[in-house]
Coordinates of C-alpha atoms in Angstrom, one line a residue:
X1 CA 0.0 0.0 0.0
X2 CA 2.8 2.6 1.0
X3 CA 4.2 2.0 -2.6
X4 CA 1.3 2.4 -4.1
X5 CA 0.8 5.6 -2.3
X6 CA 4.6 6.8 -3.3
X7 CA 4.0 5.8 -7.2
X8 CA 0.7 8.4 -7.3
X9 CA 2.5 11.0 -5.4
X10 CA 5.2 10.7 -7.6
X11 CA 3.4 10.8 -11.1
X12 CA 0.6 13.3 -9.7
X13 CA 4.1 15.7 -9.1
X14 CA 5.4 14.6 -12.7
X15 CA 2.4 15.8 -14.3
X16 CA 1.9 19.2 -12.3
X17 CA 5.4 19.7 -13.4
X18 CA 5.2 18.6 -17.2
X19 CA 1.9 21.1 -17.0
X20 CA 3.5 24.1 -15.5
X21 CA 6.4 23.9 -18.3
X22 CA 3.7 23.4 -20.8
X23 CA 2.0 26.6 -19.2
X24 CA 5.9 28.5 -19.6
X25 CA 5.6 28.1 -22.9
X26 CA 2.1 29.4 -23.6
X27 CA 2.0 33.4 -25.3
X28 CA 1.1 36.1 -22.6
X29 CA -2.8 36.7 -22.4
X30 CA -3.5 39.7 -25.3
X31 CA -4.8 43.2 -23.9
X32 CA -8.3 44.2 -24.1
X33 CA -9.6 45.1 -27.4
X34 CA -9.6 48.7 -27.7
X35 CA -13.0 49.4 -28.9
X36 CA -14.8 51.8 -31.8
X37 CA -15.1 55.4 -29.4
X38 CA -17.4 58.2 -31.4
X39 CA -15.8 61.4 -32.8
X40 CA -17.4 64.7 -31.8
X41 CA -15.0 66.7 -33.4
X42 CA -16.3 67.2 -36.9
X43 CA -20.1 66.1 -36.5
X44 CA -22.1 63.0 -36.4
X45 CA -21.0 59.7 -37.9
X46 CA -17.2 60.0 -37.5
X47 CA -15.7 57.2 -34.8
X48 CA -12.1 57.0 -34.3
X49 CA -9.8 55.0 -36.1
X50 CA -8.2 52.1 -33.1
X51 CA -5.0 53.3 -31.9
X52 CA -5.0 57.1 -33.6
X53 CA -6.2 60.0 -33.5
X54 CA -7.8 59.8 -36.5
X55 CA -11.6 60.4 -37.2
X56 CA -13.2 58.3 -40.3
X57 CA -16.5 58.5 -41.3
X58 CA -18.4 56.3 -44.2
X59 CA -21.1 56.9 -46.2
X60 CA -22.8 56.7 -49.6
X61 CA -26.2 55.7 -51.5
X62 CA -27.6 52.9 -53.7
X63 CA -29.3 54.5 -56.7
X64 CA -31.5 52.3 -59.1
X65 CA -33.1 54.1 -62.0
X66 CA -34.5 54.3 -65.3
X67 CA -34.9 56.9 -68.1
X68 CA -37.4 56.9 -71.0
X69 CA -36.5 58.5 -74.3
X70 CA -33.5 59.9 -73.3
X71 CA -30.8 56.8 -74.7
X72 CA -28.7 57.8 -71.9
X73 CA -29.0 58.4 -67.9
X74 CA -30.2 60.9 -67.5
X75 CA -29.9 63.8 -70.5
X76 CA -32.4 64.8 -73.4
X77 CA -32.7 63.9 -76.6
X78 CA -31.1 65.9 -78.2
X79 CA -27.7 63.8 -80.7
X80 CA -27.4 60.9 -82.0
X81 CA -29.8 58.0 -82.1
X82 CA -31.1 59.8 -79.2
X83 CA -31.9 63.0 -81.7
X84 CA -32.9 60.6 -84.5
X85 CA -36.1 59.9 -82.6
X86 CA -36.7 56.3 -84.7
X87 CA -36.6 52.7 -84.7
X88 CA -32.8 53.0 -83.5
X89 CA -33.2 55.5 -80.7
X90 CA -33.1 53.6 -77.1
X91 CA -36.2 54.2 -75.1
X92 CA -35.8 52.9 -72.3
X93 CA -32.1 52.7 -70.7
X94 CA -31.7 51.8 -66.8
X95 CA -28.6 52.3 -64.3
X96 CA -27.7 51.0 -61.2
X97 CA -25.3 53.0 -59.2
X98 CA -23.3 52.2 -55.5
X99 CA -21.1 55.4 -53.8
X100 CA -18.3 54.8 -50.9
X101 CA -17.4 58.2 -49.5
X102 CA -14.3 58.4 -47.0
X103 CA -13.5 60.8 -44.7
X104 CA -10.9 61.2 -42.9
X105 CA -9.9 63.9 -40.1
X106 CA -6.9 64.2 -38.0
X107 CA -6.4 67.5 -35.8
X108 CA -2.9 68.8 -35.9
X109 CA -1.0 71.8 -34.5
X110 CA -1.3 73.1 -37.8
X111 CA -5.1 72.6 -38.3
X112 CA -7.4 70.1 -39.7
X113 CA -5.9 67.6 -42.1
X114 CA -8.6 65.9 -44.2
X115 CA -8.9 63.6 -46.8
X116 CA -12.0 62.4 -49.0
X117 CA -12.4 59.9 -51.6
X118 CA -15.6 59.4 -53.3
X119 CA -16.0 56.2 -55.3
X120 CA -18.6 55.1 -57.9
X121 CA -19.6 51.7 -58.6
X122 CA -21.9 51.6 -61.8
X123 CA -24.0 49.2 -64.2
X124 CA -25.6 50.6 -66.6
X125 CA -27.6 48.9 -69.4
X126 CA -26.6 47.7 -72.9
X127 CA -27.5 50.3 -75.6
X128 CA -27.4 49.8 -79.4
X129 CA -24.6 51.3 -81.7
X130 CA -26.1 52.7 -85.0
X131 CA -23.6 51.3 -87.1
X132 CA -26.1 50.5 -90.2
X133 CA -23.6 48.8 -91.7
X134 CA -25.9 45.9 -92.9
X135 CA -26.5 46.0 -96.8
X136 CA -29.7 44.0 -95.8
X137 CA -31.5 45.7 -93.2
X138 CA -29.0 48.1 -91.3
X139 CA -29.4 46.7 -88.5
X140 CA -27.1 48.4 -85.3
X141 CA -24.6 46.2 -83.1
X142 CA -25.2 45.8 -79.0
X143 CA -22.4 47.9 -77.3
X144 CA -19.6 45.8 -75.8
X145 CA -19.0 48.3 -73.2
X146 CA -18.1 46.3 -69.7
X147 CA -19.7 48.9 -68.0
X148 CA -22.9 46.8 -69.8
X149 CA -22.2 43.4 -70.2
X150 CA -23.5 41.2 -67.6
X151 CA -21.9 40.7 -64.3
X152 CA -19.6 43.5 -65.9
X153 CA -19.7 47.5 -64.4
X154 CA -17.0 50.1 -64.2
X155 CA -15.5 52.0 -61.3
X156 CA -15.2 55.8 -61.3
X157 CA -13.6 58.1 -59.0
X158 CA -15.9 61.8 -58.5
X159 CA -13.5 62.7 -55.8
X160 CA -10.2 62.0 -54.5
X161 CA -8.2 65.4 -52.6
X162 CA -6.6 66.8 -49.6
X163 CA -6.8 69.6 -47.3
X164 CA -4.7 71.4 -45.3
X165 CA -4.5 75.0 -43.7
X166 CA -6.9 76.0 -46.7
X167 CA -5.4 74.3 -49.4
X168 CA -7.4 71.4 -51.4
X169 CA -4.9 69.4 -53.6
X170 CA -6.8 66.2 -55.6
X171 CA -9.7 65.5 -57.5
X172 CA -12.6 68.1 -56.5
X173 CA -15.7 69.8 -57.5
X174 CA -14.5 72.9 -59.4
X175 CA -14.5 75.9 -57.0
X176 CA -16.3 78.0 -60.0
X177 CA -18.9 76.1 -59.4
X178 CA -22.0 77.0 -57.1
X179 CA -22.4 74.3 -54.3
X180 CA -25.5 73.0 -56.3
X181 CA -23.4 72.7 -59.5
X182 CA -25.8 71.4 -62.2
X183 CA -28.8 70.3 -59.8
X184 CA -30.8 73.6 -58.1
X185 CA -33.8 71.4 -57.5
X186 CA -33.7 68.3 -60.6
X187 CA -32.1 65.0 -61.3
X188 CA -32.2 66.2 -65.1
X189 CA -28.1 65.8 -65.9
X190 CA -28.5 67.7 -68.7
X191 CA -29.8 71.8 -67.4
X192 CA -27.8 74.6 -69.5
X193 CA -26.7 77.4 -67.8
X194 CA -23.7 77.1 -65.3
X195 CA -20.9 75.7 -64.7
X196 CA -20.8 71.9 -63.2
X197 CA -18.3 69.2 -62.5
X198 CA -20.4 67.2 -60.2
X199 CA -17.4 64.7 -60.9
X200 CA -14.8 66.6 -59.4
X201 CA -11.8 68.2 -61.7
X202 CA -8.2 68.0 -60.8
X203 CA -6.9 71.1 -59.1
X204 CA -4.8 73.1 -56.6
X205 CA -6.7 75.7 -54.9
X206 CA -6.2 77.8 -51.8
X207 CA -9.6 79.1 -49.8
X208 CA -9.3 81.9 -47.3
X209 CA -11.9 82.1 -44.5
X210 CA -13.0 85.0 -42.7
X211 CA -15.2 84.4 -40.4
X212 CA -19.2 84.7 -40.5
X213 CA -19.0 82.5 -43.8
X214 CA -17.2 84.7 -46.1
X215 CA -14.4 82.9 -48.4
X216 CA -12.7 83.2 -50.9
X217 CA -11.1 80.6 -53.3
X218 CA -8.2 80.5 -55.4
X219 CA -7.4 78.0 -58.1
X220 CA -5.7 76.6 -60.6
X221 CA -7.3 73.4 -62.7
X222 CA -7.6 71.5 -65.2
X223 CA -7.4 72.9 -68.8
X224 CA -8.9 69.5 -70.8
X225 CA -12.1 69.3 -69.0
X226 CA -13.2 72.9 -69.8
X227 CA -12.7 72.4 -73.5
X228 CA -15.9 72.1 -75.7
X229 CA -14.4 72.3 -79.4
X230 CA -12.0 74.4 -81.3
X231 CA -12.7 74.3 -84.8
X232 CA -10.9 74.3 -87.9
X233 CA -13.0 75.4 -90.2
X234 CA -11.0 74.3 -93.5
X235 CA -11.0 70.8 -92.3
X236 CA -15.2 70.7 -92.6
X237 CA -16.7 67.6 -93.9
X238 CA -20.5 66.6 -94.8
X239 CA -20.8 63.8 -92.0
X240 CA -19.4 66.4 -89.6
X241 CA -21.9 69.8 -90.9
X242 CA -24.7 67.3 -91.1
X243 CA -24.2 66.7 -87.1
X244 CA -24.0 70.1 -85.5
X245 CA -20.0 69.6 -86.1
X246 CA -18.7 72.8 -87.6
X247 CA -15.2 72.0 -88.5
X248 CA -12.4 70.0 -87.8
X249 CA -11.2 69.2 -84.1
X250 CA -8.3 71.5 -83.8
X251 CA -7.7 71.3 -80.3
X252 CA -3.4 71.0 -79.3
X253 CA -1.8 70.1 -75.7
X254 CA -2.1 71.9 -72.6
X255 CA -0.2 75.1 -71.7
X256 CA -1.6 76.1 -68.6
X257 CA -4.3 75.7 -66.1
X258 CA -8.0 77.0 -66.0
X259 CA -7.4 80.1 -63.5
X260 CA -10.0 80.6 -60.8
X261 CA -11.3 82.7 -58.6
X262 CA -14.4 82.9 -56.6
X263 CA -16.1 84.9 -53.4
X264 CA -18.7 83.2 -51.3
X265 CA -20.8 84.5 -48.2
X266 CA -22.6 81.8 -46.9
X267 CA -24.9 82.5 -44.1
X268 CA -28.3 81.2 -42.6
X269 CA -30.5 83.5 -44.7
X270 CA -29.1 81.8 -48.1
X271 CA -25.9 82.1 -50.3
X272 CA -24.2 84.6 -52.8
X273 CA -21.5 83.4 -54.7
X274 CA -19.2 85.2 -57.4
X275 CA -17.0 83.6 -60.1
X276 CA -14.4 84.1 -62.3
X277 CA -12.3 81.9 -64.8
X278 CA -9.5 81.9 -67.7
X279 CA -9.1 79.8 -70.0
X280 CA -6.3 79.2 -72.3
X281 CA -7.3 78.1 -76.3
X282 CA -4.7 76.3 -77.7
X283 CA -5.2 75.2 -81.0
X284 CA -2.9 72.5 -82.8
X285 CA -1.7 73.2 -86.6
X286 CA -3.6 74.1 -89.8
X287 CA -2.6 70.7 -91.5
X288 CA -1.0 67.6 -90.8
X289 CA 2.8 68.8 -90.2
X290 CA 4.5 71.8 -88.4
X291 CA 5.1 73.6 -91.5
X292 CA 1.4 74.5 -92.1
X293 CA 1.8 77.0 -89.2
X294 CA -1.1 77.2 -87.0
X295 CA -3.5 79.7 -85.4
X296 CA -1.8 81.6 -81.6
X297 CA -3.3 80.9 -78.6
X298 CA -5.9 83.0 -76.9
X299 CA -7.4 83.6 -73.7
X300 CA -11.2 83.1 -72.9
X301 CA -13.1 83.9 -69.7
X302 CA -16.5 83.2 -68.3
X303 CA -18.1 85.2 -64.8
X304 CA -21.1 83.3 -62.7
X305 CA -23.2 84.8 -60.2
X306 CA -24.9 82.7 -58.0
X307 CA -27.8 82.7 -55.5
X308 CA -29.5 80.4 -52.8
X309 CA -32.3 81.2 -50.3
X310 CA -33.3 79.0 -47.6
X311 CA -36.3 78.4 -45.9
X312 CA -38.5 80.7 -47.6
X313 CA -42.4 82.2 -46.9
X314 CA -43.9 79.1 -48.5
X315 CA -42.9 76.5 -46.5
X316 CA -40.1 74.6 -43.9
X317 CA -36.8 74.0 -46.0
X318 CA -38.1 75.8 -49.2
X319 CA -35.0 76.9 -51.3
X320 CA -35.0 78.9 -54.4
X321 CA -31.6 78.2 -56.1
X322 CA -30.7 80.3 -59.7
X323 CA -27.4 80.8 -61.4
X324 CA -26.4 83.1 -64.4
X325 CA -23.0 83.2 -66.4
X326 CA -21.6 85.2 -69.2
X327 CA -18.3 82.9 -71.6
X328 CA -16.4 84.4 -74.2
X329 CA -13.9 81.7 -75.6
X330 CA -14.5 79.3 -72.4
X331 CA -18.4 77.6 -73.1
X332 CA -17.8 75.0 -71.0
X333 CA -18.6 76.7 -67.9
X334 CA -22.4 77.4 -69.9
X335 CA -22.3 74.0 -71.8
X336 CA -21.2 71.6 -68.8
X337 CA -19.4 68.3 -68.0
X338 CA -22.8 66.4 -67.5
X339 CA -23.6 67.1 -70.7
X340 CA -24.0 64.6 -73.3
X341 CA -23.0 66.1 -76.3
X342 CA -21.4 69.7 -77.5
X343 CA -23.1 69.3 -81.1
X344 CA -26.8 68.9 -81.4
X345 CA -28.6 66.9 -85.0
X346 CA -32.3 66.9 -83.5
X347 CA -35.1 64.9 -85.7
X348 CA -38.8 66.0 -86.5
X349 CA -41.7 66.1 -88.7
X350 CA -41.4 68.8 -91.6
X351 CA -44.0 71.1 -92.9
X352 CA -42.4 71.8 -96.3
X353 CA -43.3 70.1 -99.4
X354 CA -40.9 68.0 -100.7
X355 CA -38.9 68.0 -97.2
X356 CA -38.6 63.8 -95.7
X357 CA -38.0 65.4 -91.8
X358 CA -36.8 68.1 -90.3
X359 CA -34.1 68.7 -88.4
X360 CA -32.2 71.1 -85.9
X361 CA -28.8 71.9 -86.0
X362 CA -26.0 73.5 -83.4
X363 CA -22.4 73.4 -82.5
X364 CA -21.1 74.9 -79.7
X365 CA -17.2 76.0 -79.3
X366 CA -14.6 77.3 -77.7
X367 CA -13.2 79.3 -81.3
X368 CA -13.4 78.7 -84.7
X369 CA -10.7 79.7 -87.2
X370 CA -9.7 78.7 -90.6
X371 CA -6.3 77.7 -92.3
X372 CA -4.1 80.9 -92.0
X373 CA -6.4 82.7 -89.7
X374 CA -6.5 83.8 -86.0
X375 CA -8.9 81.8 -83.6
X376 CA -12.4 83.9 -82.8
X377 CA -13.6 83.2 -79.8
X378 CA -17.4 82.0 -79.1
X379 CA -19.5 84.1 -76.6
X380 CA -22.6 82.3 -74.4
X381 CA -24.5 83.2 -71.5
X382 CA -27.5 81.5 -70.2
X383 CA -28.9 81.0 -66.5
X384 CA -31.3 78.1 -64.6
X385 CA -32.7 77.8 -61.5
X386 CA -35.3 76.2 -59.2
X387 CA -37.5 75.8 -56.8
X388 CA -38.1 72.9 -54.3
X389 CA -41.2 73.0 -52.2
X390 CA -42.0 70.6 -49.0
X391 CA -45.2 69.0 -48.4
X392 CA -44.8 67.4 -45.9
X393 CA -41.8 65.4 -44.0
X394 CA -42.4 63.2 -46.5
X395 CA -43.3 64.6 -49.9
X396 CA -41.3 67.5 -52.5
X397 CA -41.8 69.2 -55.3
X398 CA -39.7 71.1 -57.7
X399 CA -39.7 72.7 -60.6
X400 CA -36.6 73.7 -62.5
X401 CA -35.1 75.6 -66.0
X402 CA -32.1 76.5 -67.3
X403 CA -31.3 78.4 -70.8
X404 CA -28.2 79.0 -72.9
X405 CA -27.5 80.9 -75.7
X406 CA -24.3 80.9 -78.7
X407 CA -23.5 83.3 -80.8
X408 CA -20.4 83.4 -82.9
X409 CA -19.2 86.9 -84.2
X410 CA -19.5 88.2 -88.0
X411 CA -16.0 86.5 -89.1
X412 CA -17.1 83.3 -87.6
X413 CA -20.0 83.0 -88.9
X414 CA -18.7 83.8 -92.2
X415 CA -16.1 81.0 -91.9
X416 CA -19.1 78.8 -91.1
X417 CA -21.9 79.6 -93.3
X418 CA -19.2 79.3 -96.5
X419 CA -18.6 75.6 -95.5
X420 CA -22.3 75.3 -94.5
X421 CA -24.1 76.7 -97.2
X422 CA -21.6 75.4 -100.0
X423 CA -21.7 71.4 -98.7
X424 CA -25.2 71.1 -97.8
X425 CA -27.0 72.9 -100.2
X426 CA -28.5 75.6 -97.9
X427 CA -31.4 76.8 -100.3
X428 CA -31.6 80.2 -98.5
X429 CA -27.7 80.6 -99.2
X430 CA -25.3 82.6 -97.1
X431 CA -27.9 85.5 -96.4
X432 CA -30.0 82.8 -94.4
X433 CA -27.2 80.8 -92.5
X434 CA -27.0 81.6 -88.9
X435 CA -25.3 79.1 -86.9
X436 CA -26.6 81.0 -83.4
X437 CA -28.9 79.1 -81.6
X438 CA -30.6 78.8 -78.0
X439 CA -31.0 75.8 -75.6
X440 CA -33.9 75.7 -72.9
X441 CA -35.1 73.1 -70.5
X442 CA -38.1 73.3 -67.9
X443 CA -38.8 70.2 -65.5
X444 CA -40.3 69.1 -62.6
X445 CA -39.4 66.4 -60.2
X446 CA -41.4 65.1 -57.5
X447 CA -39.9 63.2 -54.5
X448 CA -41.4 60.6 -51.7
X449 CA -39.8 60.2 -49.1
X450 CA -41.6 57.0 -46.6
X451 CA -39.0 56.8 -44.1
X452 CA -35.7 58.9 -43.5
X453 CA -33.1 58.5 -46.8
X454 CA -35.2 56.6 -48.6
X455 CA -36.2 58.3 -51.2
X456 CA -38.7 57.8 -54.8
X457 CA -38.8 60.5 -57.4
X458 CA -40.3 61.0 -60.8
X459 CA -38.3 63.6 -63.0
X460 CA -40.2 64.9 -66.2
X461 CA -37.8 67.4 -68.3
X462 CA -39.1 69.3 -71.9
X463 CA -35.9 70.8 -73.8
X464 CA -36.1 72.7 -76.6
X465 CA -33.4 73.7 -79.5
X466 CA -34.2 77.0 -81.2
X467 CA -32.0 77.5 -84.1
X468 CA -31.6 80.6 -86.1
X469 CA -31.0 79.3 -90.0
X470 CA -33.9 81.2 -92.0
X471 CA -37.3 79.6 -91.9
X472 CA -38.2 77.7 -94.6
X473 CA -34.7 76.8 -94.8
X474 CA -33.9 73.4 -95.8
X475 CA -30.5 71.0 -96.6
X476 CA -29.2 68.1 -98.6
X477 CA -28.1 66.1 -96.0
X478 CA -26.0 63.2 -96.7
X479 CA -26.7 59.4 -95.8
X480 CA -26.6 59.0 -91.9
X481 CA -25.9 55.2 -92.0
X482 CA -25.5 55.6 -88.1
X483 CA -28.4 56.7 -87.4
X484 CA -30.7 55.6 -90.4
X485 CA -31.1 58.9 -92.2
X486 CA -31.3 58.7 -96.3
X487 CA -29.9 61.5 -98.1
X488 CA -32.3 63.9 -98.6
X489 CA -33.8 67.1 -98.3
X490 CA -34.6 68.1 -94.5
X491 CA -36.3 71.2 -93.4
X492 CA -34.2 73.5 -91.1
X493 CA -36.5 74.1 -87.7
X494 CA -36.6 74.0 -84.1
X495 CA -37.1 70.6 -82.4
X496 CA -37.5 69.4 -79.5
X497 CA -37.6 66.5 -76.9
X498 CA -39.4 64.9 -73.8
X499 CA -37.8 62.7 -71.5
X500 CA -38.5 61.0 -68.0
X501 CA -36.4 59.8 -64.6
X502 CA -37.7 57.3 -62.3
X503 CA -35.7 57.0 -59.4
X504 CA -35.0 55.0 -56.0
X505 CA -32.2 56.0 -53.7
X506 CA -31.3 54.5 -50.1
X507 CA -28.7 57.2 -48.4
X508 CA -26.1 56.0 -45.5

């Protein structure tokens, strides 16, 4: 028995022993997790970043939509098979749209140092080339696009900048801009009259604050996405005239930054904001080599005033918003980013005898010159607006416009009526070619909102292009294979288009 006894004492302290060097070799117990903690610093939703000082904050929306007769989210019909208004012409086109925003803050002895990136996942669906190149039937080709193709998308970046002690350095919505760019109360892509770049534009800007939301801004950006067209005149063709396209695209490299400058006072009553911008036209050669010379550069401008007020008479959160700018060489702060087209071939029904359709033609530009000449510069102005009304918590209505006008001076229009009225057979001649023109669009949206950033919305949009050529003008067009148009005789007149949004967003 007492060796019995000894043997368990003796493995019972073997064990212990083996266990406490087993135990040695075990890793030291981790610390507590350090948990999420809220940011107050910069407002609600920011939370610190685990072991810094950091504040990030993430947000964005899911966006499913669809457009009707507009062959593109969301503008008018107004080029293209869109403007052809036929068999071709998409009627229905549908996109569905994911945003990640990141925000980042970190306070320094310096001040704030933020960044934001703002992504954009997008599907959109498949639309129908109008190549025509079918001897049989002319029938068009289903785009290959991968932002269409199934299980396909594409990824695009709206914002990507840095700030620090009043400087913004990245990817940014242009400081020209009013903060409502393009939208003062639609989801119509597409309103003349302002400046834009909802999608952010690269620059370098500096803003100055002083106090009781007065600022001012300082910027240089860039050059390539303020660009509509500079012409060559000379270099004109028949497929080109027949679309609104006045010349050749004459456009050369860069030389130097769109320059910007803007005052803002933004207060609880509302906003006023003035804006100014240069823009350098640099044009490439006459012909194909150096040795045909080329036209010199010249500088355009464009000025925007803008105006918001809040919470008017009529009703909580009511906001009139309106905008009105003045270009002279730089259209592209009239004629924005969002939209579609620069050169406008709209379809109708004619009136004349002896006319198949009717169509309406316009080009907008930067300059236009021909070979050996200088560049002249093209002058718009226009203006929008709108005006949102609330209900109820839970219901909004807005209505909105926005009109733009072109007009070229007398040597412009000279270079452009000799190419027009000579190549399409203008049967009013020189005396009745006017290549001016006006753009107008009136909407209304209407939004439901059933619980808190959820939103439903119908947009309904009527744009109108009224185009100066003499009335009872008509053309010899020449065959459109793209979009299905013989060549024959069309009448010259205003036209005209009607388009519709349905929306659904979910904010977070």
């Amino acid at each position: 028995m007492k060796m019995a006894k000894s043997l368990l004492l003796s493995s019972t302290a073997g064990l212990i022993a083996l266990s406490s060097a087993q135990a040695a070799d075990l890793p030291v117990k981790a610390k507590a997790v350090e948990y999420v903690k809220v940011c107050t610093l910069y407002g609600s939703g920011f939370y610190y970043i685990p072991g810094t000082d950091t504040c990030i904050k993430l947000g964005g929306y899911l966006r499913a939509e669809a457009a009707f007769a507009s062959n593109s989210v969301y503008d008018a019909g107004n080029t293209g098979l869109a403007g052809a208004h036929n068999r071709l012409s998409n009627y229905y086109y549908a996109k569905s749209r994911e945003t990640l925003n990141i925000d980042t803050r970190t306070a320094t002895e310096y001040g704030v140092v933020r960044t934001y990136f703002n992504g954009v996942f997008t599907w959109i669906s498949g639309t129908y080339t109008g190549a025509g190149t079918t001897a049989v039937n002319g029938s068009t080709a289903y785009t290959t696009s991968t932002g269409s193709q199934v299980g396909g998308g594409s990824l695009g970046v709206f914002a990507a900048f840095i700030q620090f002690v009043g400087f913004t350095m990245g990817r940014a919505v242009s400081q020209f801009s009013a903060p409502w760019a393009n939208y003062p109360a639609n989801n119509f892509d597409g309103l003349p009259g302002a400046a834009s770049w909802t999608a952010g534009v690269n620059q370098f800007s500096y803003t100055a604050d002083f106090g009781q939301g007065v600022t001012a801004s300082f910027s240089a950006q860039d050059p390539v996405a303020e660009s509509t067209n500079i012409w060559n005149v000379s270099g004109a063709t028949l497929a080109g005239l027949a679309t609104g396209a006045y010349g050749a695209s004459d456009i050369g490299g860069s030389r130097a930054p769109d320059l910007i400058a803007a005052v803002r006072i933004d207060q609880a009553w509302g906003l006023f904001q003035g804006s100014f911008a240069a823009h350098n036209n640099h044009a490439a050669y006459y012909g194909a080599t150096e040795a045909s010379g080329y036209a010199g550069d010249r500088w355009g401008w464009a000025a925007q005033l803008a105006l918001s007020i809040k919470n008017i008479p009529t009703g909580s959160g009511d906001t009139i918003n309106m905008s009105a700018v003045y270009t002279d060489g730089a259209s592209r702060y009239n004629f924005h980013d969002q939209m579609n087209t620069t050169t406008f071939a709209m379809y109708g029904g004619a009136r004349l005898a002896g006319a198949y359709q009717s169509v309406g033609l316009g080009g907008v530009s930067d300059s236009v010159f021909v070979t050996g000449s200088g560049q002249e510069l093209t002058r718009t102005f226009g203006f929008q607006g709108g005006y949102t009304h609330n209900w109820n918590p839970n219901w909004a209505t807005s209505i909105y416009g926005g009109w733009a006008a072109v007009r070229y001076d007398n040597a412009a229009k000279g270079y452009i009526c000799g190419a027009f009225a000579a190549n399409l057979a203008l049967s009013s001649g020189v005396a009745g070619c006017n290549p001016d023109f006006n753009y107008g669009v009136i909407g209304s949206t209407t939004i439901w909102t059933p619980v808190k950033n959820l939103s439903f919305s119908a947009d309904l949009t009527y744009s109108m292009l009224d185009q100066k050529y003499a009335s009872g003008s008509t053309v010899a067009l020449p065959l459109q294979s793209g979009v299905a148009k013989p060549g024959v005789v069309y009448e010259l007149k205003d036209q005209n288009s009607l388009t519709m949004l349905l929306r659904v967003q979910r904010n977070w």
